[in-house]
Coordinates of C-alpha atoms in Angstrom, one line a residue:
X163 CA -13.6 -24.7 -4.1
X164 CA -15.9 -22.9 -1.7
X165 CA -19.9 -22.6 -1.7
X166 CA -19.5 -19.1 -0.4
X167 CA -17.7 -16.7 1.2
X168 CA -18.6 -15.3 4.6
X169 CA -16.4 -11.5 4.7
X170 CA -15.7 -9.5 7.5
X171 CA -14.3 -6.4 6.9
X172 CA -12.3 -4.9 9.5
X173 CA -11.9 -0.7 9.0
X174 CA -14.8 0.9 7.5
X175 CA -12.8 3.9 5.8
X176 CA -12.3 4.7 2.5
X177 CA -10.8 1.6 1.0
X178 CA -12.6 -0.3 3.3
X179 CA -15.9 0.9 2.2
X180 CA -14.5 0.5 -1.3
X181 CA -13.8 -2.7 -0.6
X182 CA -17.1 -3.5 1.2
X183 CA -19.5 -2.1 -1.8
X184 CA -16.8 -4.1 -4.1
X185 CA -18.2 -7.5 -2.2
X186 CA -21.8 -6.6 -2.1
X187 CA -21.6 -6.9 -6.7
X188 CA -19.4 -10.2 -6.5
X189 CA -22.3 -13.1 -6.6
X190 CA -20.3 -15.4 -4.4
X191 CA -20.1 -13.2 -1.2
X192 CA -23.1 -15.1 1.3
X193 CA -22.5 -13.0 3.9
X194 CA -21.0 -9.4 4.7
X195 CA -20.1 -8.3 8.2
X196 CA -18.6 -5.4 9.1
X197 CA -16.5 -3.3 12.3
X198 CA -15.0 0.0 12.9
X199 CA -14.0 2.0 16.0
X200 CA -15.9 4.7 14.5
X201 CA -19.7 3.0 15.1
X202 CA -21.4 6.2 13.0
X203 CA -19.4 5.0 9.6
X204 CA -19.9 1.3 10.4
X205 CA -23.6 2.1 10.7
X206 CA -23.8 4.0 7.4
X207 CA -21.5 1.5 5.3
X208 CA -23.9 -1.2 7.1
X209 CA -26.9 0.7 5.2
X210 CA -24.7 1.6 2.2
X211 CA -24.3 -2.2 1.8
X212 CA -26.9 -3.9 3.2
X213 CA -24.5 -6.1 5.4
X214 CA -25.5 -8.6 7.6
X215 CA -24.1 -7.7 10.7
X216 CA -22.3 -4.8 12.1
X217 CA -20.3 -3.8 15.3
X218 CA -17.4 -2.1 17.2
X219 CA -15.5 -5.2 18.0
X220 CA -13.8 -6.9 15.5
X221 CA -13.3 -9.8 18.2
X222 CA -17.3 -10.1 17.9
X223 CA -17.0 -10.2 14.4
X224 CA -14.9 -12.3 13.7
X225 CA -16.6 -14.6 16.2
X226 CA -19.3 -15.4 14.2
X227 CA -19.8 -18.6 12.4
X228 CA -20.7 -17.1 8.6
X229 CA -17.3 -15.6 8.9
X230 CA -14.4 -17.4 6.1
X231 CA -12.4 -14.7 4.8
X232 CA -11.0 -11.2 6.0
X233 CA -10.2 -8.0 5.3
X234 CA -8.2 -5.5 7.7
X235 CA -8.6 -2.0 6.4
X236 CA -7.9 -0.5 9.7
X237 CA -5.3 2.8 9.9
X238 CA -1.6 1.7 9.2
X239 CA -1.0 1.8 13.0
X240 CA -4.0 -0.3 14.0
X241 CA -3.8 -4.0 11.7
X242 CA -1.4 -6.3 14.2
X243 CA -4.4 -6.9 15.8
X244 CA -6.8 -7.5 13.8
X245 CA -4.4 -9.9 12.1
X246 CA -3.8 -12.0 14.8
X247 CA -7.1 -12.4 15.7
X248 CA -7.8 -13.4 12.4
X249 CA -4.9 -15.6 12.6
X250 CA -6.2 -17.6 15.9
X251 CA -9.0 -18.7 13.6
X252 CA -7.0 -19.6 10.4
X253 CA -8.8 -17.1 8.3
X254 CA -7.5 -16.2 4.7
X255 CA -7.0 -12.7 4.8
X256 CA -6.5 -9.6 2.7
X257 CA -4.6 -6.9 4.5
X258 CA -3.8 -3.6 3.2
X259 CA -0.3 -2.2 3.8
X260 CA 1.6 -3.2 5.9
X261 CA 1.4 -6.1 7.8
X262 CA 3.0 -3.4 10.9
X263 CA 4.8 0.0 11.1
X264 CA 6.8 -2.0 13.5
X265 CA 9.2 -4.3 11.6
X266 CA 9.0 -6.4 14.3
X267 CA 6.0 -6.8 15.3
X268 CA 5.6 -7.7 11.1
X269 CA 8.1 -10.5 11.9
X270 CA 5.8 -12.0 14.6
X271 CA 2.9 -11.4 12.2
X272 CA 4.1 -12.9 9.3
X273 CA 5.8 -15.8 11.5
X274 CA 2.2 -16.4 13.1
X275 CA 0.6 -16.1 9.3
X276 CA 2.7 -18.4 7.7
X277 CA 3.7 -20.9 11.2
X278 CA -0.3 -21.6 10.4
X279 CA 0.1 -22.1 6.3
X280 CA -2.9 -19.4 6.1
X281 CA -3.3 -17.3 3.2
X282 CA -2.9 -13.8 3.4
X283 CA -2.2 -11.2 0.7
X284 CA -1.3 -7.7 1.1
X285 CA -3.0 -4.5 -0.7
X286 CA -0.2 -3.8 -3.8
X287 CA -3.1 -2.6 -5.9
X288 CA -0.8 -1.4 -9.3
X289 CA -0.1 -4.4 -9.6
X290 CA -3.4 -4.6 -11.4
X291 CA -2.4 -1.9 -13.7
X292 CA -3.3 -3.6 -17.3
X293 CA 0.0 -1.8 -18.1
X294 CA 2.1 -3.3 -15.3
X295 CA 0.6 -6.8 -15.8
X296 CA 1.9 -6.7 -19.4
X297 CA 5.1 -5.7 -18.3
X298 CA 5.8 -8.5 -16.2
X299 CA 4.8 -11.0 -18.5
X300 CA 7.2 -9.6 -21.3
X301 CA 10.1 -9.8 -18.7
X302 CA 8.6 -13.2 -18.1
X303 CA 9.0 -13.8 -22.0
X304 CA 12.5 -12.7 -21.6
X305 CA 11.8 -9.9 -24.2
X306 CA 14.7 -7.8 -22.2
X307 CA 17.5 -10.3 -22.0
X308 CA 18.8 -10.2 -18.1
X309 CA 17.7 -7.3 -15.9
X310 CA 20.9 -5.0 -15.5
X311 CA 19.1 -1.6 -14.3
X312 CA 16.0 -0.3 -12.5
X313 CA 15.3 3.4 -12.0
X314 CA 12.3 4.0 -10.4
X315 CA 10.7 8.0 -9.5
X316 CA 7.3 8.4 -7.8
X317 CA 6.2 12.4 -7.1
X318 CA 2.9 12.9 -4.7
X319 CA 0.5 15.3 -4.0
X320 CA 1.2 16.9 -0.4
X321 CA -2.0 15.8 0.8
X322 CA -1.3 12.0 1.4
X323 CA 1.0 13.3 4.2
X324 CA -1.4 15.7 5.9
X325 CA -4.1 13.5 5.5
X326 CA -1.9 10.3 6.9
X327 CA -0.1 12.1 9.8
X328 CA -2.7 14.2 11.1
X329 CA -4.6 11.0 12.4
X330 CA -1.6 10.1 13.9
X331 CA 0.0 10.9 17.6
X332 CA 2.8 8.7 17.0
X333 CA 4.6 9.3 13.9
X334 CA 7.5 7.0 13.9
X335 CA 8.4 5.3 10.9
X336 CA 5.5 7.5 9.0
X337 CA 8.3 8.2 6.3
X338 CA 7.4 9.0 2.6
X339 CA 9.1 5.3 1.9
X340 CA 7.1 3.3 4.2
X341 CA 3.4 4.8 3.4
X342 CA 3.7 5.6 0.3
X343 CA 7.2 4.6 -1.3
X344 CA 6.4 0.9 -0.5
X345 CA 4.2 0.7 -3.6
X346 CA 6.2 1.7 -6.1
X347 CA 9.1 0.2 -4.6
X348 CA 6.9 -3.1 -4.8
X349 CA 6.2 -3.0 -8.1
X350 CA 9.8 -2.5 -9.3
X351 CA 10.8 -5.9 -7.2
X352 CA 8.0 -7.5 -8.9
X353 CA 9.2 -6.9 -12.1
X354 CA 12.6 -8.0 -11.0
X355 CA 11.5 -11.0 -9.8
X356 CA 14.2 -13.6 -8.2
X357 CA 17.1 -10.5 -7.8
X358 CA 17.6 -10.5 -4.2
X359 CA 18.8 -7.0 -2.4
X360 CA 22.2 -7.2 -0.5
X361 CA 22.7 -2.8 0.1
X362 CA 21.3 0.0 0.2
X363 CA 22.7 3.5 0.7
X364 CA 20.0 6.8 0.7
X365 CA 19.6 10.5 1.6
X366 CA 16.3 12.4 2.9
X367 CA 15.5 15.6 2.9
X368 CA 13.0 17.8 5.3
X369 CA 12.4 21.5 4.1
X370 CA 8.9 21.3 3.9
X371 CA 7.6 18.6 6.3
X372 CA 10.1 18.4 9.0
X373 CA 7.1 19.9 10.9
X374 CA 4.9 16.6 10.6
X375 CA 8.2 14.7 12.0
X376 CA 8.8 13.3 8.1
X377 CA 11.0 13.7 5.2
X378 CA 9.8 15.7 2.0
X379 CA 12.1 13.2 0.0
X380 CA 14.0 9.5 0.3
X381 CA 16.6 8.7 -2.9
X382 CA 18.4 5.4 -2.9
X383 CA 20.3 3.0 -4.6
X384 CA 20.0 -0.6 -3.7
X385 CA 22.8 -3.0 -5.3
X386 CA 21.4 -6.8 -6.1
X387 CA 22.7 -9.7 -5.6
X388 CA 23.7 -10.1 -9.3
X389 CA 25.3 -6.7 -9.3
X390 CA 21.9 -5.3 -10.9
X391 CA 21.2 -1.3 -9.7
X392 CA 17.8 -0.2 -8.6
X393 CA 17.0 3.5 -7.8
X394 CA 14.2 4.3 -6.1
X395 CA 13.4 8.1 -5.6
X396 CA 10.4 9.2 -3.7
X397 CA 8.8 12.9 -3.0
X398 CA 5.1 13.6 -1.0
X399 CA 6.2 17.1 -0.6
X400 CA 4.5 18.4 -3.9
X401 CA 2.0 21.3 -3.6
X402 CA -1.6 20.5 -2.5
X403 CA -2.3 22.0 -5.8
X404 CA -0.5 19.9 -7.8
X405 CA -2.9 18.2 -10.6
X406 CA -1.8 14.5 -9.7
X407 CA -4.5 13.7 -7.6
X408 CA -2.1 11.2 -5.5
X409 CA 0.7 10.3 -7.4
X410 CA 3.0 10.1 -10.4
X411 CA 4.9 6.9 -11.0
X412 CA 7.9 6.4 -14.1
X413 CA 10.1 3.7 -14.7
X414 CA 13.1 2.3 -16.8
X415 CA 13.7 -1.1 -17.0
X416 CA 17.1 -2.0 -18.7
X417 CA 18.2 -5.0 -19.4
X418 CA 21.0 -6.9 -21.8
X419 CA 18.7 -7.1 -24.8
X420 CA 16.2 -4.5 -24.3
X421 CA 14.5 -2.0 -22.0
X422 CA 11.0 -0.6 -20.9
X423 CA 10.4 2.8 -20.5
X424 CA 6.7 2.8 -18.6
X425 CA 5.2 6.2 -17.4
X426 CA 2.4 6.0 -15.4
X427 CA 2.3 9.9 -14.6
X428 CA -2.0 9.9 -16.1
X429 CA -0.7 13.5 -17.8
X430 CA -1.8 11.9 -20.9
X431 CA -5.8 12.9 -19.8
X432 CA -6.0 16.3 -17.8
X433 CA -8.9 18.2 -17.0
X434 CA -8.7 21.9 -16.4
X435 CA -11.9 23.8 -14.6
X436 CA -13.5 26.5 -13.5
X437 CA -15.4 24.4 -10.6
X438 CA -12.8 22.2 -8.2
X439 CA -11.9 18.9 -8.5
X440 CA -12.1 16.3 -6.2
X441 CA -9.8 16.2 -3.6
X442 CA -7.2 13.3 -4.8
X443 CA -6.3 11.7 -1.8
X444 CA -9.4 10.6 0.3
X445 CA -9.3 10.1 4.0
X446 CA -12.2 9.8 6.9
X447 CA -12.1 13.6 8.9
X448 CA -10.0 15.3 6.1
X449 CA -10.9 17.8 4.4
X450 CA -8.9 19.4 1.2
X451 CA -6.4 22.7 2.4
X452 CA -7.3 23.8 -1.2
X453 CA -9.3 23.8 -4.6
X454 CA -7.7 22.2 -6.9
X455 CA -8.2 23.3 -10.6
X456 CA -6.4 20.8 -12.5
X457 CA -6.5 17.4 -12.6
X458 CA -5.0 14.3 -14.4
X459 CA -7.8 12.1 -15.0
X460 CA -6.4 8.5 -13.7
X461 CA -3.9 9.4 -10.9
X462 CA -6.3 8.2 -8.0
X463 CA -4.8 4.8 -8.2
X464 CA -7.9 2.6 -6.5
X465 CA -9.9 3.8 -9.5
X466 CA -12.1 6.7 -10.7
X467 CA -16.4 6.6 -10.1
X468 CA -18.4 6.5 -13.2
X469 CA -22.5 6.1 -12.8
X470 CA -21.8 5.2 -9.0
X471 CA -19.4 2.4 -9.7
X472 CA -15.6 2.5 -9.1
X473 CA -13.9 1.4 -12.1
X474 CA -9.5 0.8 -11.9
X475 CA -6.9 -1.5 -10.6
X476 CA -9.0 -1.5 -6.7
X477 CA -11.7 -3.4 -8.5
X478 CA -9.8 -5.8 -10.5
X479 CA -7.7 -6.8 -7.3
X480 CA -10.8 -6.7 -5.1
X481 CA -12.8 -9.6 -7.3
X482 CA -9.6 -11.7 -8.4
X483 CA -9.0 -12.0 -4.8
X484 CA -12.3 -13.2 -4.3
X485 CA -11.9 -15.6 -7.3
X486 CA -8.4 -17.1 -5.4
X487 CA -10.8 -17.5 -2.3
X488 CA -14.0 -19.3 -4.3
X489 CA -12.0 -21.2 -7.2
X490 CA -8.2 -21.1 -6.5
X491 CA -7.1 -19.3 -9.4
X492 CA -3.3 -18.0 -9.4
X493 CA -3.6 -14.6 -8.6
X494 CA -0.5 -11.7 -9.0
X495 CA -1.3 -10.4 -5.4
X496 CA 1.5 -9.5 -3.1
X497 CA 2.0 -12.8 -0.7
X498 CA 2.4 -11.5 3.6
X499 CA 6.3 -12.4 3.3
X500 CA 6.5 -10.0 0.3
X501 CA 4.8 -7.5 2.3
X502 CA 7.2 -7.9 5.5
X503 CA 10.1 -8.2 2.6
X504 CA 8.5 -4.4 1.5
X505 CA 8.5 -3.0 4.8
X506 CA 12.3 -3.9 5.6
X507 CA 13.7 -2.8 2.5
X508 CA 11.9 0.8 3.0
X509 CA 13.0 1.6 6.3
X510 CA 16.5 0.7 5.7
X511 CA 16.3 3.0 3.2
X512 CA 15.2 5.2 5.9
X513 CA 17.9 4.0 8.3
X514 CA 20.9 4.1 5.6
X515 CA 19.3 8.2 5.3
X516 CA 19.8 8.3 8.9
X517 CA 23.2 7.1 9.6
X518 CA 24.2 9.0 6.3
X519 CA 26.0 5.1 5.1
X520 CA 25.1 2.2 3.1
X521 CA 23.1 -0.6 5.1
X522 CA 23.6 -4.5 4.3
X523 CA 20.7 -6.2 3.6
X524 CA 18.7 -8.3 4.8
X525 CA 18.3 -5.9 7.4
X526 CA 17.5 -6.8 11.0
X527 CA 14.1 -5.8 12.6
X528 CA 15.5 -5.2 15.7
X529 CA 18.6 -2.9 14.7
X530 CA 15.7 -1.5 12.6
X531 CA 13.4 -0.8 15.2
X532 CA 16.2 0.6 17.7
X533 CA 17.7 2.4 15.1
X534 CA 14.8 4.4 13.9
X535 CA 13.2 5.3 16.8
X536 CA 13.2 9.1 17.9
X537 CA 16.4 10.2 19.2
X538 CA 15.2 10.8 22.6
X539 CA 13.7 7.5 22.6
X540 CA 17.2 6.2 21.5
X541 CA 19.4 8.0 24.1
X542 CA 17.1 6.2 26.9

């Protein structure tokens, strides 16, 4: 048990603000302190909030004695560290995804992490999903027999790429598998929970976005080490336009004496106007390439505002990690090795795409790293 818990929050963006005005309603947050690069959108979440202290440096920050728990929200590119910083003071941590874009520099992280028993959890947000939640605990119950099959297919709105890549110089490893993939691709090992991968053989396509140095679309087939089949099919190259405000999500779960058809596509409320909807994906510096008209109602997977209030799966993950940090309750969140785990598995999904052949699993972060990297960058 804890008397109260001191936050910094690292990356003022959108899901770190959300985070940030998440803290300010739980009672047993003493102290909010908060840093971003960007000191005009630290200032204003700093109002927004009413936090205690605010800066530039996350080394500052984290510096100061209230601090006893941490968030990085920083860009993809930017959380080693912030991390390790955190890590030098033995701070629990939440960290959205991933731990690195590098896989291994998220080796080192997760080696320092866990070399110092701290504990970190990673930003797997469906997993908060009443309806994914209740999935897992009727595979728990064994209501399917033994796992046999997986098929997993995720479709996004074009604008998580332009909004992702567009704050980016370097865009290695910015695939549609390891920004975006990863979370769907975490929720199906979840569900198959103790099935360990041993291959994986894909294909990528780039019609649409070769032009932002990514793929429109990874397929691939991972074999288990049971003998149990998992597909996992991604596309971000859908039409700005397209009603799902970030995503579509279905799966099939078969197993010996059952299956579990789940489809979290959010077609089942849609909204149809006149006047725009909002932009789905949300980003610091983007602004929407076009109205969109259609909407499902649900498909903005932190959560949707009501009365100024976000309501969904970012809230329920938000509080329930601040319950593991106050009481130490269980919680489903996604543990740092399960994170690194994710990360791996993605890009040698990418990697088997590249070589055009299956890859053996567990992969290596260094045969990743080199075998990724920009062919120019390879032939040196």
């Amino acid at each position: 048990m804890t008397e109260g818990i001191g936050l910094a929050v690292i990356g003022c963006g959108t899901i770190g603000r959300i985070r940030a005005v998440l803290a300010r309603e739980y009672s047993g947050v003493d102290w909010l302190g908060l840093c971003d690069v960007h000191e005009p959108t630290a200032k204003q979440l700093a109002v927004d909030t009413q936090a205690d202290f605010v800066t530039t440096d996350a080394a500052e920050l984290l510096a100061r004695g209230e601090v006893t728990a941490v968030i990085v929200a920083t860009d993809e590119r930017e959380h080693v560290d912030p991390i390790m910083q955190s890590v030098a003071y033995g701070f629990p941590m939440f960290i959205e995804k991933p731990l690195a874009t590098d896989p291994v520099e998220s080796a080192a992280v997760l080696e320092a992490i866990e070399s110092r028993g701290i504990d970190a959890v990673i930003g797997y947000t469906q997993r908060f999903r009443r309806r994914f939640l209740t999935v897992k605990q009727r595979i728990r119950d064994g209501q399917l027999g033994e796992v046999t099959s997986v098929v997993t297919r995720a479709l996004m709105n074009r604008m998580v790429v332009e909004a992702t890549l567009s704050k980016a110089d370097d865009r290695t490893n910015l695939t549609p598998m390891v920004v975006s993939g990863t979370h769907s691709l975490d929720m199906s090992m979840w569900l198959m929970e103790g099935k360990e991968p041993v291959e994986v053989y894909a294909r990528s396509v780039d019609k649409v976005l070769g032009s932002w140095d990514t793929f429109d679309a990874t397929f691939g087939l991972f074999t288990m080490d049971d003998g149990t089949l998992f597909s996992m099919n991604i596309s971000w190259a859908l039409p700005v336009v397209w009603p799902g405000a970030v995503y579509g999500l279905e799966i099939g779960i078969v197993g010996t004496k059952g299956v579990i058809d789940i489809e979290d596509t959010h077609r089942d409320v849609i909204v149809a106007s006149e006047v725009p909807q909002p932009a789905g994906y949300r980003s610091r510096g983007f602004e929407a390439p076009a109205d969109r008209h259609v909407d499902f109602i649900g498909s903005y997977p932190p959560g949707d505002l009501s009365d100024g209030l976000l309501w969904g799966p970012m809230r329920e993950e938000t509080a329930t990690w601040f319950n593991r940090l106050a009481a130490g309750v269980a919680t489903p969140h996604a543990t740092a090795a399960e994170g690194h785990r994710n990360l791996l598995l993605t890009m040698a999904m990418d990697y088997s795409a590249r070589l055009g052949r299956p890859v053996s699993l567990p992969a290596d972060p260094e045969e990743l790293r080199r075998g990724l990297l920009p062919r120019d960058e390879r032939n040196q």
